[in-house]
mmCIF file of C-alpha atoms in Angstrom:
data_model
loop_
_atom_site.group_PDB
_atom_site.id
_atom_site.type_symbol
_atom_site.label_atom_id
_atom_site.label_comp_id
_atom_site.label_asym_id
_atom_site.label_seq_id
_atom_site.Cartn_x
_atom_site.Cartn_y
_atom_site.Cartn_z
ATOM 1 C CA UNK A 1 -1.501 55.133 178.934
ATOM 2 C CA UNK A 2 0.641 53.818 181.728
ATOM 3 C CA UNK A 3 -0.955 51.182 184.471
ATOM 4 C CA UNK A 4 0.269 50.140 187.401
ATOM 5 C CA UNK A 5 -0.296 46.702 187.369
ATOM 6 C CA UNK A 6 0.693 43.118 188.996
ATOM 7 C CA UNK A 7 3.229 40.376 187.101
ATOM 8 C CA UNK A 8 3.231 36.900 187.538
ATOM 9 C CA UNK A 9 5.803 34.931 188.148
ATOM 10 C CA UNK A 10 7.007 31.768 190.079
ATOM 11 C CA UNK A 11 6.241 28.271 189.957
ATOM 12 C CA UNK A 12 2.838 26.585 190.010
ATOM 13 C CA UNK A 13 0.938 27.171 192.776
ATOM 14 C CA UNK A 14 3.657 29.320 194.101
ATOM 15 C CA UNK A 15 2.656 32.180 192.575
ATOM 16 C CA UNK A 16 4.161 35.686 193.464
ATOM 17 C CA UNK A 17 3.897 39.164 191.612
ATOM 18 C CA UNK A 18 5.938 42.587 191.022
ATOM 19 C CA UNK A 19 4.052 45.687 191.074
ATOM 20 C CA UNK A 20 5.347 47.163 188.027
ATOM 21 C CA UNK A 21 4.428 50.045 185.410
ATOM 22 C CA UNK A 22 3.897 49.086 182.031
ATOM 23 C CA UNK A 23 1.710 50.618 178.721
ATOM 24 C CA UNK A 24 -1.494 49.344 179.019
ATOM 25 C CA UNK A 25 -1.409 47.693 175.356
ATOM 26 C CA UNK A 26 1.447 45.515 176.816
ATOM 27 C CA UNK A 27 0.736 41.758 177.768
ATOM 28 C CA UNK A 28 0.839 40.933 181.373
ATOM 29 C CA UNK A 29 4.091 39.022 181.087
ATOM 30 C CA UNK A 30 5.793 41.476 178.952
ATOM 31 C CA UNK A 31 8.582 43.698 179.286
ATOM 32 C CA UNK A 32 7.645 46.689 182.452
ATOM 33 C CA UNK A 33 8.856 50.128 181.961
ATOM 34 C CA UNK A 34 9.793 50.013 186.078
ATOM 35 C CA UNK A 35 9.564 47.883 188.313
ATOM 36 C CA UNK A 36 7.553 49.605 191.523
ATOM 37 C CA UNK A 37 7.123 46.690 194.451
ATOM 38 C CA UNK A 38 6.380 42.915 195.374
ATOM 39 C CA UNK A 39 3.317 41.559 196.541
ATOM 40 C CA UNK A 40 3.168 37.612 197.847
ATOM 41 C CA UNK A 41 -0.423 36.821 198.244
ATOM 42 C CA UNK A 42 0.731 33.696 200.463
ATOM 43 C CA UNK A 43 2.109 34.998 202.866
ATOM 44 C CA UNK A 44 1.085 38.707 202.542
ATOM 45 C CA UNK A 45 4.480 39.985 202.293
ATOM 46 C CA UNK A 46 4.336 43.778 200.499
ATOM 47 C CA UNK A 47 7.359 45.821 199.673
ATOM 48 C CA UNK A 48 6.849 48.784 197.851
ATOM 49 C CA UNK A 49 9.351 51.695 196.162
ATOM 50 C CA UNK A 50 7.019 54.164 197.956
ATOM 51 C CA UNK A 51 8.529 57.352 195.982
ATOM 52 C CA UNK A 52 8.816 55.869 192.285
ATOM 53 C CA UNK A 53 5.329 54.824 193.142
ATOM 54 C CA UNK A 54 4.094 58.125 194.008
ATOM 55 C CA UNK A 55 6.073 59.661 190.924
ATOM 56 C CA UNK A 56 4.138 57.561 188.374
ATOM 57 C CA UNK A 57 1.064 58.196 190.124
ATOM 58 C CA UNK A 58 1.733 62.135 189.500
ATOM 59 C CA UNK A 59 2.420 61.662 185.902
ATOM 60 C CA UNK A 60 -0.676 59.925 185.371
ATOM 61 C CA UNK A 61 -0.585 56.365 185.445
ATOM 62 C CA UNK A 62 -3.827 54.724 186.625
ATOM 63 C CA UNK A 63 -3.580 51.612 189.011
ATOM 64 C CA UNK A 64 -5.563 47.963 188.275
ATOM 65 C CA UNK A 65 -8.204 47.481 190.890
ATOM 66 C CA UNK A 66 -6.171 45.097 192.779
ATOM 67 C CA UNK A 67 -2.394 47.551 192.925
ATOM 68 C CA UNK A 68 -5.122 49.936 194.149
ATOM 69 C CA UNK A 69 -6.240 48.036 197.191
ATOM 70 C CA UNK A 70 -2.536 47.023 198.245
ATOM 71 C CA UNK A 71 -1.422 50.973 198.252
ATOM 72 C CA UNK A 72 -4.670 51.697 199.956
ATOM 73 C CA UNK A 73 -3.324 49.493 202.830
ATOM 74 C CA UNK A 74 0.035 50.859 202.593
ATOM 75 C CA UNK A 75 -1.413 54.454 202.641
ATOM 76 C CA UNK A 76 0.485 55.572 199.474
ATOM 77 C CA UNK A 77 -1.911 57.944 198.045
ATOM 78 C CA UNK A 78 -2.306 60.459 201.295
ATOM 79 C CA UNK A 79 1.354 61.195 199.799
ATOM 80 C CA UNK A 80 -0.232 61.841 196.156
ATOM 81 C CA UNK A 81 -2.171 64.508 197.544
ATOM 82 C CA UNK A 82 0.582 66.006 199.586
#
């Protein structure tokens, strides 16, 4: 199954993440299928690939609690439904 989920990277304390989609028996680190958007926690910066993000969603892939709450706020799955 394919999850939408958040990567890690950047320094310590410094931390960052892409918003990527990757099989769900894949380490958190490890190699994405796509890369979707970027989420900085610090300073609450979001960018998102709105329609490759809606694309996965319509094939299936199921988003990690948190990916769910950031396209909440950025009102990505009104355009699922549409």
């Amino acid at each position: 199954m394919i999850k939408l989920r958040l990567k890690r990277y950047g320094k310590k304390r410094e931390v960052s993440y892409r918003i990527v989609a990757i099989n769900n028996t894949s380490r958190r680190d490890g190699r994405p299928l796509e890369e979707l958007g970027f989420f900085n926690p610090r300073t609450n910066e979001i960018k998102l690939d709105v329609p490759a993000i809606v694309k996965r969603l319509k094939e299936g892939a199921q988003p990690t609690q948190t990916v769910r709450s950031i396209l909440q706020k950025a009102n990505v799955f009104e355009q699922v439904r549409a």
